[in-house]
Tab-separated table of C-alpha atoms in Angstrom:
chain	number	residue	atom	x	y	z
A	1473	MET	CA	111.215	19.559	162.977
A	1474	LYS	CA	109.709	18.475	159.082
A	1475	LYS	CA	112.231	15.395	159.376
A	1476	ILE	CA	110.591	13.932	162.541
A	1477	TYR	CA	107.408	14.895	160.984
A	1478	LYS	CA	107.939	12.915	158.082
A	1479	LYS	CA	109.195	10.078	159.943
A	1480	LEU	CA	106.185	9.990	162.234
A	1481	LEU	CA	103.879	10.349	159.041
A	1482	ALA	CA	105.641	7.174	157.608
A	1483	ALA	CA	105.389	5.274	160.654
A	1484	GLY	CA	101.704	5.700	161.080
A	1485	LEU	CA	101.033	5.100	157.710
A	1486	GLY	CA	103.217	1.584	157.914
A	1487	ALA	CA	100.905	0.667	161.103
A	1488	ALA	CA	97.691	1.717	158.919
A	1489	LEU	CA	98.683	-0.459	156.210
A	1490	ALA	CA	99.566	-3.322	158.533
A	1491	LEU	CA	96.305	-3.226	160.322
A	1492	SER	CA	94.358	-3.091	156.996
A	1493	VAL	CA	95.886	-5.695	155.760
A	1494	ALA	CA	95.686	-7.950	158.890
A	1495	ALA	CA	91.942	-6.642	159.209
A	1496	CYS	CA	91.817	-7.928	155.292
A	1497	GLY	CA	93.259	-11.357	156.006
A	1498	THR	CA	90.872	-11.627	158.948
A	1499	ASN	CA	87.835	-11.004	157.106
A	1500	LYS	CA	89.080	-13.405	154.212
A	1501	GLU	CA	89.653	-15.991	157.213
A	1502	THR	CA	85.982	-15.101	158.747
A	1503	ALA	CA	84.265	-15.540	155.244
A	1504	LYS	CA	86.673	-18.950	154.257
A	1505	ASN	CA	85.038	-19.897	157.963
A	1506	ALA	CA	81.907	-19.040	157.322
A	1507	ASP	CA	81.838	-20.884	153.764
A	1508	ALA	CA	83.175	-23.770	155.571
A	1509	LYS	CA	80.018	-23.492	158.133
A	1510	LYS	CA	77.445	-23.609	155.196
A	1511	VAL	CA	78.561	-27.472	153.878
A	1512	LEU	CA	76.560	-30.330	155.343
A	1513	LYS	CA	78.301	-33.568	155.198
A	1514	ILE	CA	76.566	-36.144	154.090
A	1515	ALA	CA	77.227	-40.170	154.834
A	1516	THR	CA	75.145	-42.220	152.832
A	1517	ASN	CA	75.427	-45.513	151.658
A	1518	ALA	CA	74.158	-45.619	147.887
A	1519	THR	CA	73.317	-49.077	147.164
A	1520	TYR	CA	69.633	-48.481	149.219
A	1521	VAL	CA	67.284	-48.347	146.642
A	1522	PRO	CA	64.789	-46.928	146.541
A	1523	PHE	CA	66.222	-44.981	149.364
A	1524	GLU	CA	69.553	-44.075	147.945
A	1525	PHE	CA	71.491	-45.295	145.075
A	1526	LYS	CA	73.127	-44.451	142.138
A	1527	ASP	CA	72.238	-45.018	138.170
A	1528	LYS	CA	74.304	-47.094	136.194
A	1529	GLY	CA	77.635	-45.700	135.002
A	1530	THR	CA	77.373	-42.563	136.816
A	1531	SER	CA	80.502	-40.183	136.986
A	1532	GLY	CA	79.947	-39.831	140.809
A	1533	ASP	CA	79.067	-36.195	140.820
A	1534	GLU	CA	76.769	-35.016	143.543
A	1535	SER	CA	73.906	-35.135	141.153
A	1536	ASP	CA	74.061	-38.590	140.689
A	1537	TYR	CA	72.760	-40.041	143.809
A	1538	LYS	CA	69.031	-40.538	143.970
A	1539	GLY	CA	66.460	-41.885	145.885
A	1540	MET	CA	63.733	-40.668	148.269
A	1541	GLU	CA	66.160	-40.132	151.363
A	1542	ILE	CA	68.187	-38.028	149.139
A	1543	ASP	CA	65.739	-35.735	147.907
A	1544	MET	CA	64.780	-35.578	151.878
A	1545	ILE	CA	68.322	-34.667	152.964
A	1546	ARG	CA	68.731	-32.263	150.129
A	1547	GLU	CA	65.662	-30.477	150.983
A	1548	VAL	CA	66.249	-30.380	154.469
A	1549	ALA	CA	69.685	-28.941	153.818
A	1550	LYS	CA	68.224	-26.243	151.797
A	1551	ARG	CA	65.857	-25.142	154.277
A	1552	LEU	CA	68.581	-25.125	156.867
A	1553	GLY	CA	71.327	-23.060	154.325
A	1554	ARG	CA	73.954	-25.313	153.673
A	1555	GLU	CA	75.403	-26.987	151.030
A	1556	PRO	CA	75.064	-31.017	151.082
A	1557	GLN	CA	78.227	-32.612	150.427
A	1558	MET	CA	77.641	-36.707	150.203
A	1559	GLU	CA	80.566	-39.129	151.440
A	1560	ASN	CA	79.692	-42.795	149.882
A	1561	ILE	CA	80.863	-45.149	152.567
A	1562	PRO	CA	80.028	-48.700	153.624
A	1563	PHE	CA	76.830	-49.257	155.924
A	1564	ASN	CA	78.778	-50.631	158.776
A	1565	GLY	CA	81.319	-47.689	158.730
A	1566	ILE	CA	78.305	-44.852	159.181
A	1567	ILE	CA	78.031	-45.006	162.690
A	1568	PRO	CA	81.432	-44.715	163.684
A	1569	ALA	CA	81.834	-41.635	160.725
A	1570	ILE	CA	79.005	-40.219	162.737
A	1571	GLN	CA	81.095	-40.616	166.100
A	1572	SER	CA	84.118	-39.298	165.043
A	1573	LYS	CA	82.571	-36.244	163.996
A	1574	GLN	CA	83.792	-37.123	160.402
A	1575	VAL	CA	80.365	-36.483	158.993
A	1576	ASP	CA	77.393	-33.975	160.278
A	1577	VAL	CA	74.583	-36.584	159.620
A	1578	ALA	CA	73.735	-39.751	157.544
A	1579	ALA	CA	71.231	-40.417	155.358
A	1580	THR	CA	71.418	-44.292	154.783
A	1581	GLY	CA	68.227	-45.844	155.398
A	1582	MET	CA	69.095	-46.585	158.881
A	1583	THR	CA	66.284	-47.862	161.048
A	1584	MET	CA	66.274	-46.264	164.677
A	1585	THR	CA	66.763	-48.527	167.768
A	1586	LYS	CA	66.833	-48.502	171.434
A	1587	GLU	CA	70.456	-50.189	170.820
A	1588	ARG	CA	71.634	-47.988	168.340
A	1589	ALA	CA	69.977	-44.491	170.196
A	1590	LYS	CA	72.636	-45.528	172.692
A	1591	LYS	CA	75.668	-44.747	169.887
A	1592	VAL	CA	73.841	-42.145	167.766
A	1593	ALA	CA	71.079	-39.833	167.626
A	1594	PHE	CA	68.178	-39.773	165.091
A	1595	ALA	CA	65.935	-36.841	163.660
A	1596	ALA	CA	62.212	-37.769	163.145
A	1597	PRO	CA	61.488	-40.511	161.379
A	1598	PHE	CA	60.585	-40.048	157.817
A	1599	TYR	CA	59.550	-43.681	156.604
A	1600	GLU	CA	57.832	-46.653	158.705
A	1601	SER	CA	58.411	-50.339	156.882
A	1602	LYS	CA	58.809	-54.289	157.579
A	1603	LEU	CA	60.917	-57.153	156.178
A	1604	ALA	CA	60.180	-58.930	153.435
A	1605	ILE	CA	61.352	-62.401	151.679
A	1606	VAL	CA	62.542	-62.010	148.307
A	1607	VAL	CA	62.068	-65.417	146.508
A	1608	PRO	CA	62.105	-66.305	142.645
A	1609	THR	CA	59.105	-66.530	141.519
A	1610	ASP	CA	58.645	-70.415	141.326
A	1611	SER	CA	60.421	-70.860	144.271
A	1612	PRO	CA	58.172	-73.288	146.881
A	1613	VAL	CA	58.634	-70.755	149.729
A	1614	GLN	CA	55.788	-69.389	151.228
A	1615	SER	CA	56.679	-68.164	154.239
A	1616	ALA	CA	60.014	-67.579	156.870
A	1617	ALA	CA	58.959	-70.583	158.271
A	1618	ASP	CA	60.023	-72.475	155.346
A	1619	LEU	CA	63.727	-71.267	155.011
A	1620	LYS	CA	64.671	-72.413	158.428
A	1621	GLY	CA	68.505	-73.794	158.048
A	1622	LYS	CA	68.933	-72.581	154.720
A	1623	ASN	CA	71.344	-70.146	153.467
A	1624	VAL	CA	69.383	-66.453	153.339
A	1625	ALA	CA	70.821	-63.899	151.493
A	1626	VAL	CA	70.895	-60.258	153.859
A	1627	MET	CA	72.939	-56.956	154.371
A	1628	VAL	CA	75.473	-57.086	156.712
A	1629	GLY	CA	74.650	-55.249	159.895
A	1630	THR	CA	70.706	-54.925	159.104
A	1631	THR	CA	67.769	-55.723	161.010
A	1632	GLY	CA	66.897	-58.626	158.464
A	1633	ALA	CA	70.410	-60.413	158.801
A	1634	LYS	CA	69.060	-59.912	162.663
A	1635	TYR	CA	66.247	-61.338	161.719
A	1636	ALA	CA	67.329	-64.166	159.860
A	1637	GLU	CA	69.690	-65.243	162.750
A	1638	SER	CA	67.046	-65.104	165.211
A	1639	HIS	CA	64.550	-67.474	163.308
A	1640	GLY	CA	67.324	-70.439	162.267
A	1641	MET	CA	68.490	-69.333	158.983
A	1642	VAL	CA	71.870	-68.917	158.082
A	1643	ALA	CA	72.830	-65.625	157.084
A	1644	LYS	CA	74.880	-64.670	153.949
A	1645	GLN	CA	76.089	-61.770	154.661
A	1646	PHE	CA	76.521	-58.993	151.556
A	1647	ASP	CA	77.522	-55.336	151.853
A	1648	SER	CA	74.435	-54.012	150.321
A	1649	SER	CA	70.670	-55.165	149.520
A	1650	ALA	CA	71.508	-55.005	145.580
A	1651	ASN	CA	74.057	-57.866	146.161
A	1652	ALA	CA	71.782	-60.045	148.535
A	1653	LEU	CA	68.875	-59.773	145.888
A	1654	LEU	CA	71.386	-60.449	143.008
A	1655	GLU	CA	72.465	-63.526	144.742
A	1656	VAL	CA	68.994	-64.670	144.739
A	1657	GLN	CA	68.765	-63.734	141.033
A	1658	VAL	CA	71.737	-65.935	139.997
A	1659	GLY	CA	70.419	-68.669	142.204
A	1660	ASN	CA	73.239	-68.861	144.762
A	1661	ALA	CA	70.657	-68.330	147.262
A	1662	PRO	CA	67.076	-69.538	148.172
A	1663	ALA	CA	65.763	-66.376	149.352
A	1664	ALA	CA	66.470	-62.894	150.365
A	1665	ILE	CA	65.274	-61.079	153.543
A	1666	VAL	CA	65.269	-57.045	152.763
A	1667	ASP	CA	62.956	-54.245	153.450
A	1668	LYS	CA	59.680	-54.629	152.261
A	1669	PRO	CA	60.035	-51.436	149.951
A	1670	VAL	CA	63.296	-52.202	148.145
A	1671	GLY	CA	62.187	-55.634	148.095
A	1672	GLU	CA	58.811	-54.362	145.861
A	1673	TYR	CA	60.966	-51.854	143.911
A	1674	PHE	CA	63.125	-54.535	142.711
A	1675	SER	CA	60.594	-57.037	141.980
A	1676	THR	CA	58.995	-53.968	139.578
A	1677	LEU	CA	62.417	-53.438	137.481
A	1678	GLU	CA	62.568	-53.841	133.769
A	1679	GLY	CA	65.793	-56.513	133.240
A	1680	LYS	CA	66.403	-57.197	136.798
A	1681	GLY	CA	63.751	-58.464	138.974
A	1682	LYS	CA	60.227	-58.135	137.071
A	1683	GLY	CA	58.330	-61.432	136.065
A	1684	LYS	CA	61.705	-63.277	138.209
A	1685	VAL	CA	61.155	-62.379	141.887
A	1686	ARG	CA	58.215	-62.367	144.225
A	1687	VAL	CA	57.691	-60.757	147.588
A	1688	ILE	CA	56.543	-61.979	150.770
A	1689	PRO	CA	55.414	-59.971	153.433
A	1690	ILE	CA	56.915	-61.210	156.928
A	1691	PRO	CA	53.928	-60.492	159.354
A	1692	ASP	CA	55.590	-60.814	162.495
A	1693	SER	CA	58.781	-58.365	161.671
A	1694	LYS	CA	58.864	-55.227	163.879
A	1695	SER	CA	57.691	-52.247	162.025
A	1696	GLU	CA	60.567	-50.219	161.409
A	1697	LEU	CA	60.848	-46.460	161.258
A	1698	LEU	CA	64.072	-45.016	159.330
A	1699	GLY	CA	65.606	-41.603	160.206
A	1700	PHE	CA	68.567	-39.159	159.411
A	1701	VAL	CA	71.674	-40.039	161.874
A	1702	LEU	CA	73.333	-37.425	163.923
A	1703	ASN	CA	76.076	-37.242	166.744
A	1704	GLN	CA	74.678	-37.175	170.370
A	1705	ASP	CA	76.295	-34.172	170.895
A	1706	ASP	CA	74.791	-32.073	167.872
A	1707	LYS	CA	71.828	-31.126	169.583
A	1708	GLU	CA	71.569	-27.622	167.913
A	1709	LEU	CA	71.316	-29.577	164.698
A	1710	LYS	CA	68.900	-32.561	165.206
A	1711	ASP	CA	66.524	-29.745	166.108
A	1712	ALA	CA	66.857	-27.440	162.978
A	1713	ILE	CA	66.971	-30.784	161.332
A	1714	ASN	CA	63.347	-31.710	162.988
A	1715	LYS	CA	62.247	-28.739	162.626
A	1716	ALA	CA	62.687	-28.656	158.756
A	1717	ILE	CA	61.125	-32.161	158.460
A	1718	ALA	CA	57.996	-30.735	160.322
A	1719	ASP	CA	58.003	-27.628	158.174
A	1720	MET	CA	57.890	-29.998	154.972
A	1721	LYS	CA	55.179	-31.828	156.209
A	1722	LYS	CA	52.880	-28.683	156.910
A	1723	ASP	CA	53.548	-27.281	153.171
A	1724	GLY	CA	53.193	-30.462	151.437
A	1725	THR	CA	56.604	-31.126	150.240
A	1726	TYR	CA	57.052	-33.855	152.250
A	1727	ALA	CA	53.390	-35.787	150.903
A	1728	LYS	CA	55.139	-34.962	147.265
A	1729	LEU	CA	58.458	-36.615	148.166
A	1730	TYR	CA	56.426	-39.870	149.100
A	1731	LYS	CA	54.011	-39.787	146.493
A	1732	LYS	CA	57.151	-39.936	143.634
A	1733	TRP	CA	58.981	-42.622	145.093
A	1734	PHE	CA	55.953	-45.010	146.811
A	1735	ASN	CA	52.644	-43.974	144.711
A	1736	GLN	CA	51.348	-44.077	148.154
A	1737	LYS	CA	49.944	-41.502	150.877
A	1738	ALA	CA	52.113	-39.968	152.836
A	1739	PRO	CA	51.484	-41.669	156.840
A	1740	ASN	CA	51.735	-40.165	160.323
A	1741	LEU	CA	54.887	-40.086	161.840
A	1742	PRO	CA	55.870	-39.521	165.413
A	1743	GLU	CA	57.264	-35.481	165.122
A	1744	SER	CA	60.803	-37.049	166.986
A	1745	ALA	CA	63.176	-40.054	167.179
A	1746	GLU	CA	61.959	-39.720	171.352
A	1747	LYS	CA	58.674	-40.235	170.848
A	1748	ALA	CA	58.778	-43.417	168.155
A	1749	LEU	CA	61.367	-45.284	170.340
A	1750	GLY	CA	59.390	-44.536	173.746
A	1751	LEU	CA	62.858	-42.529	175.204
């Protein structure tokens, strides 16, 4: 009887130990999954000053990413309880990365359009802009009409590229606005078409555009609203981001970031992409 009891006791202890190990493994797996959920994978194209860029000679660490939109998405991630993880990819790879769910959200200075909204979703807009022409200081160019039939440097896939093509210019396309502006600076193109804040920021940089270029607004260019980009299926994340942005506007965080990067008062913008695009 004692032998049987000992065997039963041993079997019971063995089963308990096995369950304990299994439970421990499950807990570790659950914790691991929870940690994974805390990461917010963010696609960016860090060439779009002053929205997202890297300082020259940076190492590639997360802290090297700078810009108004980078500050915005980091604050949003903080309010969502998520850890931001940047992935720097070409601009024309942003939408495919969102559609394939390679990343959760894109912070890349993308203009909201109804055409793009057929492929991806947008969070509430955080910036309104128009296009501008950047030319050398001594250029005779005074308006877009003066560039008809001429090579104009633009960033591939942007509204600036579309504007150039639709107004009789020859679009010379580059993978970043910085390279398009450099083309003007070195004399290989008579002008570049970029977003107005990009051109204005470049024209103030010591050793780069300051005193070397001037910015010509394009009055007939459409008002452009910029917003974070998400997968159309991820409504929960979009709603959470919209709430975070709304809260930032209410508590003054958004106004402080806007003042920091543009030295301007923050504008009143639509509370959602749907309202902005009339969807």
